[in-house]
XYZ file of C-alpha atoms in Angstrom:
661
model
C 7.696 -44.782 32.955
C 8.795 -44.078 36.478
C 9.450 -47.949 36.897
C 10.803 -48.200 33.615
C 13.589 -45.331 34.570
C 14.521 -46.266 37.973
C 15.091 -50.331 37.195
C 17.860 -48.693 34.253
C 19.285 -46.317 36.356
C 19.209 -49.892 38.821
C 21.504 -51.550 35.866
C 23.533 -48.864 35.309
C 24.648 -48.478 39.365
C 25.098 -52.002 39.273
C 27.647 -52.278 36.436
C 29.335 -48.734 37.955
C 29.566 -50.765 41.356
C 31.062 -54.495 39.314
C 35.110 -54.939 40.177
C 36.518 -56.684 37.319
C 38.028 -60.073 38.279
C 41.156 -60.557 36.655
C 43.366 -63.920 37.154
C 46.726 -63.762 36.098
C 48.204 -66.712 35.550
C 52.371 -67.211 35.980
C 54.815 -69.676 34.506
C 57.761 -68.996 35.031
C 60.357 -66.620 36.863
C 60.316 -64.769 33.736
C 57.120 -64.453 33.014
C 56.308 -63.019 36.625
C 59.206 -60.475 36.596
C 56.253 -58.723 33.544
C 53.132 -59.878 34.981
C 54.216 -58.659 38.649
C 54.091 -54.690 38.640
C 50.958 -56.016 36.904
C 49.568 -57.582 39.724
C 50.501 -54.852 41.964
C 48.570 -52.124 40.277
C 45.308 -54.328 40.252
C 45.567 -54.967 43.861
C 45.884 -51.339 44.495
C 43.245 -50.721 42.919
C 40.852 -52.762 45.355
C 37.459 -50.506 43.847
C 37.839 -51.171 40.493
C 39.266 -54.869 40.870
C 39.264 -58.572 42.160
C 42.613 -60.210 41.687
C 43.248 -63.625 40.571
C 46.795 -65.550 41.155
C 47.011 -69.178 38.801
C 50.724 -70.417 39.521
C 51.993 -73.464 37.195
C 55.042 -74.697 35.437
C 58.486 -74.665 36.274
C 57.748 -72.212 39.663
C 56.867 -75.335 41.309
C 59.341 -77.334 40.810
C 62.172 -77.175 42.884
C 65.606 -78.377 40.452
C 63.957 -74.639 38.792
C 63.900 -72.819 43.020
C 60.743 -73.500 43.815
C 59.638 -69.415 42.627
C 56.633 -69.437 44.072
C 57.768 -68.435 47.310
C 58.774 -65.676 45.584
C 55.196 -64.365 44.575
C 54.225 -65.383 48.091
C 56.673 -63.097 49.514
C 55.066 -60.258 47.442
C 51.842 -60.680 50.082
C 49.844 -62.822 46.949
C 47.522 -64.426 47.224
C 47.535 -67.953 45.112
C 44.276 -68.925 44.697
C 45.306 -71.921 42.930
C 48.802 -74.156 42.266
C 48.526 -76.996 39.009
C 51.383 -78.666 38.815
C 51.614 -79.195 34.672
C 55.332 -80.016 34.372
C 55.888 -83.845 33.094
C 59.502 -83.519 33.289
C 62.065 -84.770 30.319
C 62.881 -81.773 28.861
C 62.193 -82.841 25.622
C 59.486 -82.181 23.108
C 57.850 -84.809 24.138
C 57.537 -83.797 27.528
C 56.600 -80.488 26.710
C 53.656 -81.458 25.022
C 52.974 -83.788 27.636
C 52.856 -80.419 30.212
C 50.644 -78.578 27.545
C 48.432 -81.963 27.982
C 48.638 -81.838 31.542
C 47.966 -78.061 31.903
C 44.912 -78.355 29.837
C 43.257 -81.245 31.909
C 43.494 -79.588 35.038
C 42.736 -75.816 33.812
C 38.915 -76.483 33.494
C 38.785 -76.880 37.336
C 40.126 -73.725 38.203
C 39.065 -71.199 35.567
C 35.202 -72.570 36.164
C 35.633 -71.648 39.899
C 37.053 -68.638 39.595
C 35.005 -67.120 37.316
C 38.007 -64.301 35.711
C 36.118 -61.834 33.608
C 40.203 -61.279 32.272
C 42.487 -63.619 31.769
C 46.040 -62.165 32.013
C 48.535 -64.150 29.920
C 52.749 -63.445 28.895
C 54.477 -64.071 26.073
C 55.371 -67.688 24.438
C 55.479 -69.722 26.300
C 53.998 -73.405 25.900
C 52.449 -73.199 29.672
C 50.651 -70.219 28.247
C 49.354 -71.363 24.512
C 48.027 -73.865 26.831
C 46.516 -71.220 29.202
C 44.768 -69.505 26.092
C 43.241 -72.779 24.626
C 41.411 -73.630 27.160
C 40.386 -70.226 28.456
C 39.180 -69.229 24.535
C 37.547 -72.302 24.410
C 35.544 -71.543 27.780
C 34.533 -68.394 26.863
C 36.826 -66.198 28.920
C 38.542 -62.845 27.494
C 41.855 -62.582 27.450
C 44.632 -59.765 27.549
C 47.874 -60.760 25.707
C 51.132 -59.393 26.792
C 54.369 -59.092 24.312
C 52.054 -60.305 21.085
C 53.315 -59.090 18.178
C 57.310 -59.758 18.639
C 59.906 -61.892 16.449
C 61.964 -64.107 17.209
C 64.136 -66.724 16.204
C 62.104 -69.768 17.882
C 59.260 -71.790 18.290
C 57.939 -69.371 20.332
C 56.598 -67.570 17.387
C 54.404 -70.175 16.790
C 53.106 -69.690 20.203
C 53.148 -66.508 20.887
C 51.359 -65.935 17.417
C 48.964 -69.180 18.151
C 48.139 -66.749 21.336
C 47.593 -63.465 19.845
C 44.979 -65.054 18.439
C 43.054 -66.759 20.777
C 43.119 -64.020 22.606
C 40.968 -60.534 22.501
C 42.700 -57.686 23.963
C 47.071 -57.085 23.626
C 49.202 -54.831 25.304
C 52.594 -54.910 23.151
C 56.037 -53.069 24.048
C 56.840 -51.328 20.234
C 55.527 -49.816 17.158
C 56.772 -52.755 15.191
C 54.825 -55.221 17.520
C 52.031 -53.003 17.013
C 52.015 -52.977 13.009
C 52.867 -56.613 13.435
C 48.940 -57.463 15.132
C 47.664 -55.088 12.649
C 49.030 -57.237 9.813
C 47.868 -60.115 11.465
C 43.961 -59.003 10.840
C 43.644 -58.447 15.600
C 41.520 -55.406 15.674
C 43.274 -52.372 16.358
C 40.440 -50.438 18.718
C 42.205 -53.790 21.533
C 45.821 -52.898 20.771
C 47.148 -51.196 23.019
C 51.034 -49.987 23.094
C 51.801 -49.767 26.371
C 55.584 -51.168 26.837
C 56.715 -53.186 28.764
C 55.832 -53.753 32.777
C 59.695 -54.832 33.838
C 60.422 -51.635 32.433
C 58.260 -49.400 34.815
C 60.466 -51.259 37.472
C 63.563 -51.345 36.008
C 63.680 -47.228 34.767
C 63.070 -47.063 39.150
C 65.132 -49.213 40.473
C 68.296 -49.682 38.720
C 70.074 -47.005 40.776
C 70.216 -48.834 44.495
C 72.155 -47.598 46.959
C 72.558 -51.515 47.750
C 73.937 -52.382 44.498
C 77.579 -53.513 45.495
C 75.917 -55.661 48.520
C 73.857 -57.715 45.909
C 76.917 -57.855 43.923
C 79.321 -59.279 46.740
C 76.270 -61.207 47.639
C 75.588 -63.406 44.346
C 79.945 -63.716 42.812
C 81.857 -62.728 45.867
C 83.520 -59.939 47.789
C 86.386 -58.830 45.344
C 84.021 -58.301 42.625
C 83.913 -54.870 41.384
C 81.362 -53.076 39.038
C 81.303 -53.630 35.170
C 84.308 -56.472 35.910
C 82.365 -59.740 35.517
C 79.767 -61.542 33.052
C 76.253 -62.363 33.409
C 75.770 -65.698 31.084
C 72.271 -67.249 29.900
C 71.792 -69.472 27.162
C 68.103 -71.474 26.752
C 68.221 -74.692 24.151
C 66.629 -73.525 21.122
C 64.057 -76.140 20.759
C 63.537 -76.743 16.887
C 67.754 -76.852 16.911
C 68.341 -78.243 20.058
C 71.977 -80.211 18.839
C 73.066 -76.760 18.038
C 71.931 -75.387 20.711
C 73.665 -77.121 23.203
C 77.219 -77.010 20.779
C 77.340 -73.104 21.348
C 76.215 -73.427 24.910
C 79.513 -75.999 25.649
C 81.255 -73.212 23.018
C 80.070 -69.972 25.556
C 81.414 -71.828 28.370
C 84.662 -72.450 26.544
C 85.162 -69.029 25.808
C 84.393 -68.307 28.979
C 86.611 -70.406 30.578
C 89.858 -68.906 28.922
C 88.288 -65.459 29.234
C 88.928 -65.275 33.230
C 86.577 -63.207 34.519
C 84.417 -63.450 37.330
C 80.887 -64.648 35.745
C 77.223 -65.879 37.067
C 75.575 -68.686 35.182
C 72.038 -69.285 35.656
C 70.905 -72.532 34.703
C 68.791 -72.817 31.220
C 65.187 -72.563 31.510
C 62.674 -76.091 31.084
C 62.446 -75.849 27.508
C 63.073 -79.081 25.562
C 67.154 -79.635 25.794
C 67.802 -77.976 29.020
C 68.664 -81.398 30.074
C 71.734 -81.940 28.261
C 72.896 -78.214 28.280
C 72.801 -78.661 31.967
C 74.887 -81.830 31.449
C 77.311 -79.960 29.892
C 77.954 -77.658 32.490
C 78.536 -80.045 34.865
C 80.823 -81.826 32.770
C 82.884 -78.384 32.474
C 82.954 -78.196 36.262
C 81.332 -74.450 35.983
C 79.812 -75.095 39.507
C 83.494 -76.062 41.090
C 85.006 -73.150 38.811
C 86.460 -70.015 41.218
C 85.719 -68.138 38.550
C 81.903 -68.626 37.902
C 78.664 -68.549 40.520
C 76.100 -71.247 38.952
C 72.782 -70.247 40.561
C 69.351 -71.822 39.323
C 67.705 -68.181 39.934
C 67.824 -64.790 40.689
C 64.860 -62.170 42.442
C 64.452 -60.035 39.492
C 64.583 -56.842 41.613
C 68.812 -58.493 42.094
C 68.573 -59.319 38.861
C 68.017 -56.175 37.573
C 71.343 -54.982 39.555
C 73.336 -57.634 38.634
C 72.543 -56.766 34.331
C 73.206 -53.058 35.472
C 76.142 -52.661 36.761
C 77.488 -56.194 34.274
C 80.904 -55.898 32.027
C 79.149 -57.952 30.262
C 75.474 -59.491 29.089
C 76.425 -63.118 27.111
C 73.227 -65.489 25.780
C 70.465 -65.521 24.438
C 68.264 -64.613 27.084
C 65.645 -61.910 26.062
C 66.388 -59.766 29.450
C 69.727 -59.131 26.374
C 68.152 -57.453 23.996
C 65.368 -56.177 26.250
C 66.112 -55.001 29.457
C 69.845 -55.050 29.176
C 69.416 -52.097 26.892
C 67.846 -49.796 29.547
C 71.122 -49.714 31.298
C 73.425 -49.841 28.909
C 75.226 -52.684 29.165
C 77.258 -54.574 26.474
C 75.515 -57.282 25.559
C 76.806 -60.771 23.247
C 73.680 -62.464 22.046
C 74.270 -66.001 20.340
C 72.578 -67.818 17.573
C 69.314 -67.790 16.630
C 66.908 -67.770 19.349
C 66.371 -63.812 19.312
C 66.735 -62.958 15.700
C 63.788 -60.745 14.808
C 63.915 -59.036 18.056
C 64.337 -55.450 17.764
C 67.563 -54.083 19.846
C 69.537 -51.388 20.916
C 73.366 -50.274 19.770
C 74.369 -52.066 23.197
C 73.657 -55.876 21.710
C 76.476 -57.497 19.485
C 75.125 -60.235 17.694
C 76.908 -63.796 16.865
C 74.638 -65.151 15.400
C 76.935 -68.183 13.844
C 78.751 -68.982 16.694
C 80.359 -72.303 15.561
C 83.917 -71.349 17.368
C 85.540 -70.340 20.053
C 87.359 -67.749 18.719
C 84.360 -66.220 17.417
C 82.533 -65.531 21.281
C 85.384 -64.833 23.036
C 86.286 -62.254 20.332
C 83.147 -60.531 20.976
C 83.353 -60.841 24.496
C 87.150 -58.826 23.360
C 84.561 -56.405 22.079
C 82.096 -55.781 24.401
C 83.478 -56.415 27.682
C 83.291 -53.670 29.686
C 81.897 -50.882 27.693
C 79.412 -48.694 27.906
C 76.043 -47.630 25.631
C 73.502 -45.004 25.720
C 70.741 -46.187 26.922
C 67.673 -47.651 24.514
C 64.296 -47.390 25.808
C 62.786 -49.561 22.293
C 60.790 -51.222 25.031
C 59.236 -48.713 26.945
C 59.387 -46.092 28.665
C 58.613 -46.743 32.178
C 54.529 -45.702 32.085
C 53.421 -49.065 30.661
C 50.826 -49.928 34.175
C 49.246 -46.862 34.452
C 48.240 -47.551 30.611
C 47.211 -51.369 31.240
C 45.209 -49.957 33.862
C 43.305 -47.612 31.893
C 42.508 -50.476 29.650
C 41.841 -53.320 31.443
C 38.834 -50.613 32.426
C 38.307 -49.781 29.377
C 36.875 -52.918 29.169
C 33.418 -53.540 28.867
C 31.971 -56.545 29.473
C 28.351 -56.406 27.894
C 30.922 -56.403 24.381
C 29.935 -59.301 22.247
C 32.782 -62.352 22.948
C 33.209 -63.528 19.775
C 36.772 -62.117 18.236
C 36.631 -60.427 15.222
C 38.852 -59.802 12.913
C 40.261 -57.102 10.368
C 40.994 -58.758 7.365
C 41.948 -56.502 4.261
C 39.937 -55.984 1.772
C 39.444 -58.730 -1.019
C 37.914 -58.777 -4.494
C 34.764 -60.700 -3.954
C 33.984 -63.504 -6.301
C 30.961 -65.528 -4.964
C 27.811 -63.324 -5.118
C 27.289 -62.909 -1.073
C 23.730 -64.108 0.892
C 23.980 -61.422 3.423
C 20.557 -59.422 3.341
C 22.481 -56.179 4.234
C 24.797 -56.569 0.748
C 22.190 -57.704 -1.351
C 20.054 -54.979 -0.810
C 22.988 -51.918 -0.114
C 25.554 -50.661 -2.065
C 28.813 -48.995 0.446
C 29.899 -46.044 -1.839
C 31.030 -42.873 -1.079
C 29.642 -38.942 -2.191
C 32.696 -37.139 -4.244
C 33.399 -33.318 -4.133
C 34.706 -31.578 -7.064
C 35.445 -28.521 -6.422
C 35.753 -26.404 -9.995
C 36.748 -22.881 -10.776
C 33.356 -23.842 -12.975
C 30.629 -25.787 -11.814
C 30.707 -28.260 -8.442
C 29.986 -31.496 -9.443
C 28.741 -34.123 -6.168
C 28.498 -38.289 -7.009
C 27.382 -41.169 -5.474
C 30.227 -43.504 -6.111
C 30.556 -47.236 -5.512
C 33.040 -49.563 -3.757
C 33.510 -50.782 -6.737
C 34.009 -47.318 -8.222
C 31.462 -47.047 -10.944
C 29.712 -43.368 -10.211
C 25.452 -44.112 -9.729
C 24.546 -41.081 -10.259
C 26.301 -37.392 -10.529
C 24.847 -33.948 -9.827
C 26.360 -30.301 -11.761
C 25.819 -26.956 -10.983
C 27.293 -23.408 -11.249
C 30.074 -22.421 -8.931
C 28.705 -19.114 -7.454
C 31.360 -16.653 -6.902
C 30.910 -16.198 -2.937
C 32.713 -18.373 -0.099
C 29.956 -18.367 1.887
C 27.472 -19.328 -1.059
C 29.545 -22.625 -2.299
C 29.018 -23.759 0.939
C 25.750 -23.767 1.171
C 25.348 -25.179 -2.304
C 27.684 -27.863 -1.621
C 25.805 -29.161 1.746
C 22.571 -28.541 -1.010
C 23.823 -31.285 -3.255
C 24.725 -32.973 -0.948
C 21.565 -33.439 0.928
C 20.289 -34.288 -2.540
C 22.626 -37.093 -2.891
C 22.081 -38.336 -0.030
C 18.123 -38.047 -0.020
C 19.201 -40.112 -3.673
C 20.950 -42.841 -2.216
C 18.154 -43.937 0.049
C 16.497 -44.747 -2.989
C 19.620 -46.183 -5.187
C 20.271 -48.994 -2.272
C 23.713 -46.931 -1.603
C 25.157 -46.789 2.055
C 26.559 -43.747 2.222
C 29.664 -44.299 4.150
C 31.499 -40.439 4.003
C 32.060 -37.920 1.588
C 35.600 -36.860 0.087
C 37.041 -34.479 -1.767
C 40.050 -34.690 -4.174
C 43.842 -33.971 -5.035
C 46.231 -37.055 -3.711
C 50.188 -38.904 -3.109
C 49.437 -42.573 -3.561
C 52.036 -45.279 -2.125
C 52.703 -48.591 -1.716
C 49.191 -48.441 -3.939
C 48.003 -46.272 -0.497
C 46.526 -43.052 -0.904
C 48.556 -41.056 1.855
C 46.430 -39.345 4.297
C 48.535 -36.926 6.596
C 47.964 -36.635 10.320
C 44.877 -34.998 9.655
C 43.663 -36.154 6.251
C 44.526 -33.269 4.660
C 47.847 -34.255 2.845
C 48.174 -34.001 -0.573
C 47.203 -30.022 -0.788
C 49.043 -30.197 -3.749
C 47.323 -27.247 -5.515
C 48.536 -24.857 -2.504
C 52.448 -25.179 -3.359
C 53.846 -22.003 -3.614
C 55.639 -21.216 -6.628
C 56.372 -17.417 -5.893
C 56.620 -15.112 -2.792
C 54.443 -12.201 -4.991
C 52.657 -13.703 -7.416
C 48.812 -13.902 -7.522
C 46.409 -13.884 -4.726
C 44.520 -17.425 -3.484
C 41.569 -18.370 -2.472
C 42.960 -19.832 0.043
C 44.184 -16.345 1.488
C 48.271 -16.889 0.007
C 50.200 -15.926 -2.676
C 51.320 -17.400 -5.327
C 49.960 -20.735 -5.444
C 50.187 -22.822 -8.424
C 46.314 -22.949 -8.109
C 46.458 -19.060 -8.835
C 48.003 -20.086 -12.520
C 46.999 -23.178 -13.195
C 43.374 -23.941 -12.160
C 40.184 -23.736 -14.436
C 39.375 -20.297 -11.975
C 42.483 -19.169 -12.306
C 42.129 -19.857 -16.092
C 38.538 -17.570 -15.538
C 40.028 -15.068 -14.271
C 42.333 -14.504 -16.663
C 40.133 -14.845 -19.870
C 37.689 -12.321 -18.349
C 40.400 -9.889 -18.081
C 41.618 -10.274 -21.447
C 37.520 -10.342 -22.816
C 37.254 -6.452 -20.858
C 40.527 -5.783 -22.667
C 39.310 -6.522 -25.893
C 42.245 -9.139 -26.251
C 40.737 -12.585 -26.256
C 37.991 -12.862 -29.423
C 40.154 -13.589 -32.562
C 38.367 -15.019 -35.419
C 37.172 -18.544 -35.473
C 35.571 -18.505 -32.424
C 32.253 -16.783 -32.528
C 30.264 -14.184 -30.635
C 31.303 -14.062 -27.311
C 29.020 -10.914 -26.301
C 26.544 -13.383 -26.628
C 28.047 -15.923 -24.007
C 26.347 -15.657 -20.954
C 30.057 -16.006 -19.107
C 33.391 -16.176 -20.357
C 35.050 -19.379 -19.354
C 38.558 -20.957 -19.327
C 37.313 -23.482 -22.261
C 37.359 -19.452 -23.955
C 41.186 -18.955 -22.915
C 42.232 -22.414 -24.309
C 40.087 -22.026 -28.087
C 41.638 -19.052 -28.036
C 44.932 -19.972 -27.433
C 44.288 -22.763 -30.263
C 43.712 -20.237 -32.515
C 46.798 -18.770 -32.268
C 45.618 -15.854 -29.674
C 49.211 -15.491 -28.775
C 48.033 -13.484 -24.664
C 45.836 -15.951 -24.261
C 48.726 -18.562 -24.748
C 51.416 -16.819 -22.580
C 48.212 -17.725 -19.948
C 48.570 -21.089 -20.494
C 52.053 -21.239 -20.865
C 52.220 -19.206 -17.301
C 49.972 -21.459 -15.725
C 51.984 -24.775 -17.474
C 55.215 -23.544 -16.051
C 53.689 -22.666 -12.319
C 52.324 -26.091 -12.795
C 55.402 -27.796 -13.495
C 57.728 -25.907 -10.595
C 54.943 -27.308 -7.902
C 55.287 -30.940 -9.681
C 59.605 -31.157 -9.327
C 59.679 -29.765 -5.949
C 57.033 -32.348 -5.629
C 59.054 -34.748 -7.216
C 62.229 -33.989 -5.059
C 60.264 -34.270 -1.948
C 58.766 -37.989 -2.496
C 60.510 -38.864 -5.817
C 57.603 -40.882 -7.173
C 57.898 -43.227 -10.367
C 54.595 -41.762 -12.371
C 52.993 -38.493 -12.687
C 49.291 -38.515 -13.356
C 47.373 -35.702 -14.293
C 43.463 -35.223 -14.457
C 40.641 -33.052 -15.117
C 39.940 -31.292 -18.793
C 42.959 -28.843 -18.469
C 44.924 -32.079 -18.257
C 46.102 -32.690 -22.109
C 46.938 -28.638 -22.021
C 49.339 -29.089 -19.227
C 51.085 -32.337 -20.538
C 53.175 -31.045 -22.784
C 54.258 -27.969 -20.746
C 55.255 -30.163 -17.592
C 57.020 -32.528 -19.564
C 59.494 -29.128 -20.676
C 59.614 -28.088 -16.880
C 60.784 -31.020 -15.638
C 63.323 -31.106 -18.152
C 64.525 -28.111 -17.264
C 64.690 -27.899 -14.118
C 64.210 -31.259 -11.795
C 67.355 -32.905 -11.000
C 69.232 -35.747 -13.316
C 67.446 -38.490 -11.241
C 63.797 -37.189 -11.462
C 64.084 -36.003 -15.433
C 62.948 -38.735 -16.916
C 59.472 -39.034 -14.462
C 57.058 -39.735 -17.204
C 53.925 -37.521 -17.404
C 50.551 -39.047 -18.521
C 46.525 -38.188 -18.272
C 44.054 -40.046 -16.433
C 42.328 -42.119 -18.550
C 39.284 -42.482 -15.815
C 35.261 -41.140 -16.549
C 35.782 -39.283 -14.117
C 39.088 -38.886 -11.652
C 38.820 -36.031 -9.373
C 35.198 -37.306 -8.518
C 36.874 -41.412 -8.200
C 39.421 -39.783 -6.605
C 37.376 -38.126 -3.870
C 35.775 -41.240 -3.161
C 38.479 -42.926 -3.252
C 39.576 -41.697 -0.010
C 36.507 -42.200 1.536
C 36.476 -46.220 0.944
C 39.730 -46.517 1.786
C 39.594 -44.957 5.085
C 35.955 -46.702 5.954
C 37.675 -49.947 5.279
C 41.235 -49.713 5.524
C 42.854 -52.039 8.577
C 45.772 -49.599 9.038
C 45.466 -46.149 10.651
């Protein structure tokens, strides 16, 4: 025993001492701006991580600035440089570049043996990285998945997300997209954009005018120049080149100093460069054409610009953090979340339209937008990496929505067990518990008279649940949880609320000084209209000898007076009993009117033994007291055998099988 304990302690100690080997692969100047903050974060924690850097793609091409040098200037050791770009700047060259990367990457990944590979975004280079890592059983952390744009980038981004094991996304919408794509929500981190960590902290630099003059000349003023960055759209190259030409014509006519960055290496970029040179942009006195600007300086140029124009994601993402006016041209960023600083010219088919957009936007300032981050992405991602359990199975699983199974399952657990819930109905007269299957079948039901004290009720509920759990084992039912009824349904889904206590409809107050409710408040619907409230009134009338009417029989022989006696008395013409039911119906109707005004449902369904007695009064109150927009809402009674128990069970079955939390 002692040796076994010592061996276990050594294993745990070994796990604690082991560093996570993280490989960050960067393909171009844009993704490095997002990956660099993470790389610095990893490097700053040498006790937790080992950092390996792989550089490939356009980083290593002279025409695109040999941007691998800025990685070296940031004092990162580059473990591997892979020349993976096949020149040609057309569709075939992109495909060949992916193939070349897939040929070269296995040797590098085999040598580095990382625990996690970090890839960014939606470039074809990143697709090659994710494909190689997935096939080599290397865990993948994908940055900026779940976003939407208007090009082939969408397909590539989502393909990488399906290959990735972990996700660090930037916005709540992107997070929901990933969940909708059946990704495991426990492996999704809403981090924000890592570049925001740097730009939110650094955009108030004292030397920003020196940076502006260095790139645009000595006589340029703040907010009196334009930054232009337009990339080809690979699914519509011809039109994107036309838009680029129209943009340059509009900028020449607008006659403001402009910094033009060369497009990326996608198919069509060669033709765009030809257009730029044909128009003499590189020799034009108002223009400065550059292949690359270091990110720290680039954000200063964007921050203090009079406007930014083009179709770069920087315009809809980073520029919003400064409130810089942006003119977004064409379809490349269609679907991206944007701040109010972005003016879209999606159908940029004339020079005049683009020129007019420049007139509208140039020189304005907008409120800063933090849609894509709050400056704390890197600390979140560091904690996320630290929490990765390498002992977890490598095979990723997808969280598909529940669907009807037409075939017979061959899994032994499914054959032997029925996924079920315990449902509890806290009735005024009786406490009921039921085992309810996934298909809504009541497997077994239990009922006991409701004790008078709160403590006795809780004790009885626990006893009944324990009995049901014991029986469930013999009935081959696997209990997933316990539900207690009441609910609002929207878009075919039950609304749970932040603490799973939504739809406490019985405790809507309809009177400030009404009767005391069991919840401790006064004037709740339940204090007027519940079975227990009616039983209380029935007992009061009985004690005052005002309940019994001809045809009811001898109440003195009954064990106790219940709500049923009150209902029978009202049916036989007892005006006192009728008044109690009328008050209960009025209270329920007023509460439902309040609900109609808040959530505007399409239908109201009443359930339980009192439903048929309350249907007409509630419909009448709605017609008298609801707003015109809600007066036509129909009130129906449930046809289900046990609606309260089934509703309670659905809360458990929905929670334990759904994908969105």
